[in-house]
Rosetta silent file (secondary structure, phi, psi, omega in degrees, C-alpha in Angstrom):
SEQUENCE: MTYLKQLLKKLDLCCLQEHWLFKPEQHLLHNIDTNMIVTAKSIDDEIPELSMIARRGYGGGSHTMEKKEMDDKISVMVDGSNRIQVIQMETDNTPLCLINVYMPSDNKDMDNEYKDTLAQMTEIIKKYRNTHDILLCGDLNGSIHRSKTSHDPLLKKFLAENSLELNQEYPEKKTFFHHNGKSSGQIDYFFSASKDLNTICTDLRYGSRKHIRPCTCHSYNQEKTD
SCORE:     score description
SCORE:     0.000 S_00000001
   1 L     0.000   -5.622  167.412  -56.748   31.765   27.255 S_00000001
   2 L   -80.263  -10.007  158.533  -54.237   34.813   27.263 S_00000001
   3 L   -59.661  -70.632 -158.925  -52.426   32.538   29.751 S_00000001
   4 H   -78.079  -38.774  173.763  -52.397   29.458   27.451 S_00000001
   5 H   -82.779  -10.571  174.313  -51.474   31.272   24.515 S_00000001
   6 H   -69.721  -52.277  163.359  -48.402   32.616   26.657 S_00000001
   7 H   -33.860  -76.940  154.415  -47.906   29.389   27.759 S_00000001
   8 H   -11.060  -72.790 -168.860  -47.848   28.053   23.726 S_00000001
   9 L   -54.314   -6.025 -167.228  -44.908   30.205   23.246 S_00000001
  10 L  -111.093   -9.490 -154.706  -42.507   28.151   25.668 S_00000001
  11 L  -120.562  141.631  159.051  -43.798   24.881   24.280 S_00000001
  12 L  -122.070   28.538  141.022  -43.642   22.602   21.243 S_00000001
  13 E  -167.839  125.400 -166.906  -46.120   20.506   22.071 S_00000001
  14 E  -101.442   98.366 -172.913  -48.926   21.071   24.670 S_00000001
  15 E  -112.224  122.132  160.443  -51.108   18.083   26.270 S_00000001
  16 E  -104.886  125.187  170.935  -54.737   19.506   27.630 S_00000001
  17 E   -99.143  127.967  149.551  -57.286   18.227   29.816 S_00000001
  18 L    65.719   76.436  138.041  -61.332   19.188   30.258 S_00000001
  19 L   -71.583  -16.148  165.621  -61.361   21.450   27.423 S_00000001
  20 L    72.442    3.957  173.319  -65.379   21.032   27.529 S_00000001
  21 L  -101.354  140.004  166.796  -66.343   21.088   23.949 S_00000001
  22 L   -64.991 -142.726 -157.746  -68.231   18.779   21.998 S_00000001
  23 L  -108.435  -34.104  152.154  -67.170   17.922   18.662 S_00000001
  24 L   -28.443  -58.207 -161.815  -69.168   20.182   16.958 S_00000001
  25 H   -93.141  -28.396  166.020  -67.215   23.098   18.534 S_00000001
  26 H     0.157  -19.360  170.324  -63.891   22.274   18.059 S_00000001
  27 H   -77.285   -1.076  176.632  -63.009   24.605   15.660 S_00000001
  28 H  -107.336    7.116  151.294  -62.067   27.114   18.718 S_00000001
  29 L   -55.770  -64.848  175.631  -59.032   25.106   19.574 S_00000001
  30 L   -28.340  -27.011 -168.348  -57.678   25.646   16.162 S_00000001
  31 L  -117.091   20.909 -168.945  -57.909   29.567   16.843 S_00000001
  32 L   -86.584  -12.235 -179.174  -56.414   29.751   20.399 S_00000001
  33 L  -166.490   79.175 -156.890  -52.663   29.583   18.058 S_00000001
  34 L   -74.047   30.501  156.453  -52.573   29.216   14.161 S_00000001
  35 L  -125.293   11.808  158.104  -48.969   28.162   14.369 S_00000001
  36 L   -92.235  170.404  178.453  -50.100   24.778   16.592 S_00000001
  37 L  -137.447  107.626  164.515  -51.886   21.686   15.282 S_00000001
  38 E  -121.731  150.550 -177.665  -54.660   20.490   17.029 S_00000001
  39 E  -106.254  107.053  149.522  -55.734   17.126   17.963 S_00000001
  40 E   -61.011  117.130  176.632  -58.931   16.684   19.814 S_00000001
  41 E  -137.983  138.745  163.852  -61.249   14.310   21.465 S_00000001
  42 L  -120.321  168.816 -155.301  -64.603   14.860   22.691 S_00000001
  43 L   -83.872   -8.862  168.962  -67.191   13.188   25.011 S_00000001
  44 L  -115.569   33.826 -168.908  -69.397   12.983   21.845 S_00000001
  45 L   -69.718  -28.468  179.908  -66.933   11.591   19.681 S_00000001
  46 L   -99.865  -11.726  173.500  -68.698    8.036   20.644 S_00000001
  47 L  -152.378   98.623  159.538  -72.594    9.184   21.097 S_00000001
  48 L   -21.434  -51.495 -160.217  -73.033   12.120   18.743 S_00000001
  49 H   -42.630  -71.622  174.772  -76.305   12.428   20.511 S_00000001
  50 H   -23.645  -35.052  156.166  -74.955   14.011   23.509 S_00000001
  51 H   -68.630  -32.545 -178.126  -74.211   17.511   21.375 S_00000001
  52 H   -79.965   -4.394  179.330  -77.298   17.856   20.126 S_00000001
  53 L  -110.579   14.214 -114.980  -78.672   17.762   23.719 S_00000001
  54 L   -42.195   68.364  173.170  -75.670   20.093   24.925 S_00000001
  55 L   -60.993  120.443  160.011  -75.264   17.354   28.149 S_00000001
  56 L  -130.287 -178.416  150.029  -72.126   19.609   29.785 S_00000001
  57 L    93.112   50.074  159.579  -70.647   18.971   33.301 S_00000001
  58 L  -163.174  131.414 -178.016  -69.337   14.891   32.016 S_00000001
  59 L    45.084   67.320 -170.722  -66.232   14.185   30.592 S_00000001
  60 L   -38.126  -29.639 -164.641  -64.018   17.437   29.566 S_00000001
  61 L    92.760  164.953  161.147  -62.292   15.896   27.173 S_00000001
  62 E  -155.686  167.817  169.207  -58.387   16.191   26.115 S_00000001
  63 E  -140.926  175.252 -178.133  -56.002   17.601   23.394 S_00000001
  64 E  -156.609  133.244 -159.364  -53.170   18.073   22.228 S_00000001
  65 E  -125.947   92.869  167.214  -51.263   21.067   20.598 S_00000001
  66 E  -111.002  151.125 -178.185  -48.255   20.947   18.425 S_00000001
  67 L   -37.468  147.526 -153.910  -45.747   23.075   16.595 S_00000001
  68 L   -71.840  -78.791  156.366  -46.786   23.399   12.965 S_00000001
  69 L    27.590  -62.688 -171.163  -42.851   22.291   12.486 S_00000001
  70 L   -79.883  -28.488 -133.703  -43.046   18.922   14.581 S_00000001
  71 H   -67.855  -25.682  175.451  -45.819   17.769   12.407 S_00000001
  72 H   -80.767   -3.956 -169.324  -43.512   15.076   10.106 S_00000001
  73 H  -122.206    5.283 -152.699  -42.290   13.844   13.493 S_00000001
  74 E  -127.662  155.954  131.902  -45.972   13.302   15.417 S_00000001
  75 E  -145.510  152.811 -162.294  -48.891   10.608   14.500 S_00000001
  76 L  -131.198  122.780  160.947  -51.720   10.382   16.512 S_00000001
  77 L   -73.291  151.484 -159.645  -52.819    7.225   17.026 S_00000001
  78 L   -93.935    7.008  -99.205  -56.311    5.330   17.380 S_00000001
  79 L  -128.207  134.256  159.110  -55.954    3.708   20.517 S_00000001
  80 L    81.697  162.895 -164.024  -58.129    4.636   23.701 S_00000001
  81 L   -78.805 -171.862  163.924  -61.803    6.120   24.327 S_00000001
  82 L   -30.401  -36.056 -146.963  -62.510   10.353   24.646 S_00000001
  83 L  -110.761    8.108  158.385  -61.013   10.617   27.778 S_00000001
  84 E  -150.759  149.570 -161.813  -57.365    9.342   25.992 S_00000001
  85 E  -134.225  136.690  159.087  -55.227   10.708   22.895 S_00000001
  86 E  -104.289  138.182  168.619  -52.104    8.409   22.256 S_00000001
  87 E  -116.019  100.239 -179.407  -49.204   10.203   20.376 S_00000001
  88 E   -99.968  136.837 -174.653  -46.353    8.735   18.561 S_00000001
  89 E  -135.405  110.063 -173.670  -43.341   11.202   18.300 S_00000001
  90 L   -66.362  155.162 -168.675  -40.465    9.953   16.306 S_00000001
  91 L  -144.849  175.632  179.596  -36.952   10.802   18.252 S_00000001
  92 L   -69.359  -26.537  177.331  -33.338   10.276   17.069 S_00000001
  93 L  -108.088 -132.574  155.738  -33.569    6.921   19.010 S_00000001
  94 L   -68.611  151.466  173.711  -37.351    4.987   19.959 S_00000001
  95 L   -64.290  141.212  163.109  -40.069    6.238   19.025 S_00000001
  96 E   -96.336  130.542 -176.780  -42.081    7.671   21.853 S_00000001
  97 E  -114.265  123.058  169.452  -45.418    7.084   23.007 S_00000001
  98 E  -107.197  132.373 -173.888  -47.632    9.592   24.659 S_00000001
  99 E  -111.225   86.674  178.308  -50.648    8.815   26.568 S_00000001
 100 E   -99.401  149.591 -158.243  -52.150   11.802   27.253 S_00000001
 101 E  -163.324  129.823 -179.230  -55.401   11.607   29.804 S_00000001
 102 L  -125.275  104.435 -176.331  -57.931   12.848   31.767 S_00000001
 103 L   -56.302  144.060 -179.646  -59.337   10.422   34.223 S_00000001
 104 L   -64.210  131.270 -152.651  -62.946   10.268   35.529 S_00000001
 105 L   -55.314  173.586  169.715  -63.338   12.953   38.552 S_00000001
 106 L   -62.304   -0.568 -173.939  -63.534   11.356   41.824 S_00000001
 107 L   -73.234  161.256  178.256  -67.153   10.865   42.508 S_00000001
 108 L   -68.968  -23.284  175.127  -68.556    6.951   43.448 S_00000001
 109 L   -57.511  -43.821 -170.143  -70.555    6.593   40.323 S_00000001
 110 L   -80.452   14.958 -172.479  -67.351    7.085   37.993 S_00000001
 111 H   -62.835  -47.219 -172.661  -65.795    4.420   40.057 S_00000001
 112 H   -55.107  -57.250 -155.798  -66.604    1.786   36.818 S_00000001
 113 H   -86.048  -11.239  165.921  -65.188    4.087   34.413 S_00000001
 114 H   -67.252  -34.633 -176.625  -62.084    5.060   36.275 S_00000001
 115 H   -88.049  -24.646 -176.233  -61.246    1.452   36.326 S_00000001
 116 H   -83.624  -22.439  167.819  -62.165    0.813   32.679 S_00000001
 117 H   -76.017   -8.256  174.295  -60.127    4.010   31.473 S_00000001
 118 H  -128.118   31.546  134.638  -57.030    2.479   33.071 S_00000001
 119 H   -58.815  -47.955 -176.208  -57.979   -0.466   31.873 S_00000001
 120 H   -75.083  -47.675  154.008  -57.719    0.847   28.541 S_00000001
 121 H  -101.185   28.346  152.856  -54.428    2.133   29.041 S_00000001
 122 H   -54.401  -48.415 -152.654  -52.731   -1.076   30.416 S_00000001
 123 H   -63.233  -59.678 -162.940  -53.544   -2.032   26.955 S_00000001
 124 H   -64.086  -30.739 -164.899  -52.404    0.583   24.988 S_00000001
 125 H   -70.793  -44.492  170.737  -49.129    0.143   27.328 S_00000001
 126 H   -70.067  -18.993  173.691  -48.613   -3.320   26.336 S_00000001
 127 H   -41.056  -51.553 -163.602  -49.439   -2.490   23.067 S_00000001
 128 H  -108.459    5.622 -168.084  -46.448   -0.225   22.769 S_00000001
 129 H   -48.957  -50.101 -175.020  -44.059   -1.496   25.305 S_00000001
 130 L   -87.991   -2.026 -172.939  -41.694   -3.081   23.550 S_00000001
 131 L  -129.535   10.094 -170.693  -40.855   -0.848   20.518 S_00000001
 132 L  -120.424  151.639  143.705  -41.963    2.415   22.568 S_00000001
 133 E  -112.189  145.804 -138.717  -40.665    4.255   25.017 S_00000001
 134 E  -141.354  132.518 -142.379  -43.873    5.266   27.234 S_00000001
 135 E  -143.090   69.717 -151.268  -44.799    8.242   28.669 S_00000001
 136 E  -108.105  131.982  172.951  -48.262    8.624   30.471 S_00000001
 137 E  -143.671  132.290  175.738  -49.447   12.272   31.052 S_00000001
 138 E   130.126 -175.400 -156.100  -52.519   14.564   32.392 S_00000001
 139 L   -99.009   92.882  173.477  -54.857   14.654   35.140 S_00000001
 140 L   -30.787  -59.291 -173.887  -55.141   11.300   36.738 S_00000001
 141 L    92.108   13.782 -162.149  -58.139   12.343   38.857 S_00000001
 142 L  -151.046  166.109  175.844  -55.924   10.219   41.700 S_00000001
 143 L  -146.088  144.202  179.829  -52.979   10.855   43.721 S_00000001
 144 L   -90.054   25.663  166.196  -49.862    8.574   44.674 S_00000001
 145 L  -136.345   43.116 -177.112  -49.634   10.735   48.196 S_00000001
 146 L  -163.521   82.890 -177.240  -52.777    9.906   49.391 S_00000001
 147 L   -71.901   50.249  173.169  -55.364    7.299   50.198 S_00000001
 148 L   -99.437    1.999  169.965  -57.988    9.345   50.678 S_00000001
 149 L  -126.135  173.180  176.252  -60.392    8.458   47.579 S_00000001
 150 L   -82.713   19.374  175.947  -61.295    5.250   46.126 S_00000001
 151 L  -129.583    1.872  170.512  -59.237    6.105   43.303 S_00000001
 152 H   -75.293  -51.001  177.127  -56.162    6.886   44.646 S_00000001
 153 H   -67.045  -51.339 -177.313  -55.003    2.739   45.614 S_00000001
 154 H   -27.653  -71.634 -172.176  -56.679    2.484   42.092 S_00000001
 155 H   -64.988  -62.848  178.809  -54.355    4.798   40.252 S_00000001
 156 H   -48.811  -30.131  171.852  -51.365    3.059   42.599 S_00000001
 157 H   -91.297  -38.370  164.314  -51.819   -0.270   41.739 S_00000001
 158 H   -97.627   41.407  137.416  -51.900    0.153   37.799 S_00000001
 159 H  -119.543   -5.597  165.064  -48.683    1.926   38.105 S_00000001
 160 H   -86.769  -45.256  174.283  -46.896   -0.645   39.879 S_00000001
 161 L   -57.077  -22.783 -177.295  -48.367   -3.287   37.744 S_00000001
 162 L   -95.038   19.457 -173.163  -47.618   -1.087   34.499 S_00000001
 163 L    56.587   35.038 -162.620  -44.112   -0.637   35.989 S_00000001
 164 L   -99.393  137.676 -164.153  -44.968    3.555   35.559 S_00000001
 165 E  -142.023  136.675 -179.980  -42.440    5.529   37.721 S_00000001
 166 E  -108.045  144.747  170.011  -42.436    9.669   38.550 S_00000001
 167 L   -69.251  161.119 -151.736  -39.335   11.055   38.492 S_00000001
 168 L   -98.193  -24.944  174.808  -37.484   11.643   41.839 S_00000001
 169 L   -74.900  -13.908 -169.896  -37.197   15.303   40.755 S_00000001
 170 L   -70.656  113.322 -176.929  -40.866   15.833   40.161 S_00000001
 171 L   -55.513  129.568 -178.182  -42.295   18.274   42.779 S_00000001
 172 L   -84.775   90.101  170.228  -44.369   17.250   45.352 S_00000001
 173 L  -158.853  164.317 -162.076  -47.162   20.083   45.443 S_00000001
 174 L   -87.580  174.151 -134.945  -50.067   20.440   44.907 S_00000001
 175 L  -132.683  -31.553  169.344  -51.709   20.657   41.247 S_00000001
 176 L  -130.867  165.048 -131.442  -55.365   21.478   41.513 S_00000001
 177 E  -170.628  126.254  170.415  -56.701   24.096   43.473 S_00000001
 178 L   -93.911 -163.611 -139.320  -60.942   24.662   43.669 S_00000001
 179 L  -109.148  -18.273 -166.340  -62.344   27.815   42.830 S_00000001
 180 L   -94.834   15.423  171.808  -62.381   29.215   46.710 S_00000001
 181 L    91.975  -39.225  174.146  -58.332   28.887   46.307 S_00000001
 182 L   -63.859  131.963 -146.020  -58.020   26.057   48.751 S_00000001
 183 E   -66.955  122.825 -170.570  -55.767   23.505   47.974 S_00000001
 184 L  -109.728  -29.296 -172.702  -57.400   19.797   46.986 S_00000001
 185 L   123.629  158.725 -156.332  -54.081   17.802   45.853 S_00000001
 186 L   -72.848  112.697 -178.410  -51.291   16.505   43.390 S_00000001
 187 L  -139.117   18.217 -173.751  -53.628   14.844   40.614 S_00000001
 188 L  -125.063  174.482  175.583  -51.903   16.011   37.792 S_00000001
 189 E  -169.360  178.699  167.437  -48.683   14.154   36.737 S_00000001
 190 E  -136.697  107.428  164.798  -46.056   12.899   34.612 S_00000001
 191 E   -89.229  126.041  170.244  -45.056    8.795   34.414 S_00000001
 192 E  -140.137  156.994  173.772  -42.673    6.977   32.321 S_00000001
 193 L   -95.391   -9.770  164.411  -42.027    3.169   31.561 S_00000001
 194 L   -91.217  129.979  162.718  -38.758    3.602   30.222 S_00000001
 195 L   -62.615  -28.479 -138.747  -35.569    3.167   32.031 S_00000001
 196 L  -103.116  -11.927 -168.264  -33.874    5.103   29.418 S_00000001
 197 E   -96.761  146.358  152.796  -36.150    8.185   28.996 S_00000001
 198 E   -97.882  117.708 -157.324  -35.092   10.348   31.559 S_00000001
 199 E  -133.856  131.921  168.251  -37.361   12.966   32.068 S_00000001
 200 E  -103.782  113.139 -174.685  -37.253   16.467   33.908 S_00000001
 201 E  -115.233  158.568 -164.405  -40.317   17.808   34.755 S_00000001
 202 E  -134.287  131.898  175.937  -40.528   21.837   36.225 S_00000001
 203 E  -106.851  131.752 -177.337  -43.506   23.145   37.688 S_00000001
 204 L   -74.555  171.859  168.587  -44.210   26.895   35.901 S_00000001
 205 L   -73.948  148.837 -177.832  -45.751   29.988   37.764 S_00000001
 206 L  -121.922  179.761 -157.798  -49.453   29.817   36.860 S_00000001
 207 L  -101.949 -131.041  167.595  -51.505   33.090   36.062 S_00000001
 208 L   -64.861  -41.999 -179.597  -54.684   34.265   37.216 S_00000001
 209 L   -76.068   93.807  174.633  -56.488   31.370   37.014 S_00000001
 210 L   -82.597    9.401  177.076  -55.217   29.921   40.365 S_00000001
 211 L   -91.879   15.594  160.454  -56.939   26.553   40.597 S_00000001
 212 L  -136.243  136.445 -162.952  -54.634   25.615   37.759 S_00000001
 213 L  -126.697  101.624 -158.299  -51.283   24.797   37.911 S_00000001
 214 L   -93.263  168.335 -177.240  -49.725   23.409   34.716 S_00000001
 215 E  -133.411  140.988 -177.295  -46.438   21.200   34.578 S_00000001
 216 E  -132.078  146.436 -171.961  -44.236   21.031   31.462 S_00000001
 217 E  -137.950  110.945  158.086  -41.892   17.696   31.147 S_00000001
 218 E   -60.791  103.477  161.987  -38.419   18.123   29.271 S_00000001
 219 E  -138.883  134.200  161.900  -37.435   14.738   28.332 S_00000001
 220 E   -93.773  156.900  161.714  -34.299   13.187   26.315 S_00000001
 221 E  -114.732  164.729 -171.571  -32.969    9.986   26.062 S_00000001
 222 L  -107.819  142.691 -163.747  -29.855    9.126   27.893 S_00000001
 223 L   -86.002  150.272  179.347  -27.489    6.571   26.731 S_00000001
 224 L   -74.090  157.272 -163.871  -26.778    3.480   28.608 S_00000001
 225 L  -152.105  145.720 -179.155  -23.714    2.694   30.481 S_00000001
 226 L  -111.559    0.000    0.000  -22.969   -0.953   31.711 S_00000001
């Protein structure tokens, strides 16, 4: 928690995944930093009974934290399941559609849900592509640098079909680490579907929890040149 508080001091908006809180517990997120506005989704948003039986180990949830002074520029959209959070951000030019997602794990039993979540994001991208710049971020639980799990080819196909690209300067480093310290792969990304959105993604040094390596993405619009 100390590390997250330190990280928030450097950010205007933070997208996180796997908070593992049920809806009645979401108030805990608001206590992290009183200067931030929190918007969260939980597994029991659609199935309230889950929080009553305290079912853990499924559907970690996603949330965003934004500085209060940005509130008039940001709108939370209703699109997507509890794994997907869509934020609209007003800019001086084209508004930004930010999709924050926590994809299902690479357990084979989750393949259908993985495909369904990709399908939801495809519909969201189609909805906003003509009016917004698109930025997808989060824990994709799939990698573009390997073909190890069943999710890897599904992710690559989704990216190709939706013309989502990774910035060339994005570091090719491991982003997920097991508790034993051994790396598993790169599964956390920022992808853009907007040719005019120039994104620079920087890998930060991680704190004491070495299985977590956050990335920040500083985005700005670059004027077209013929």
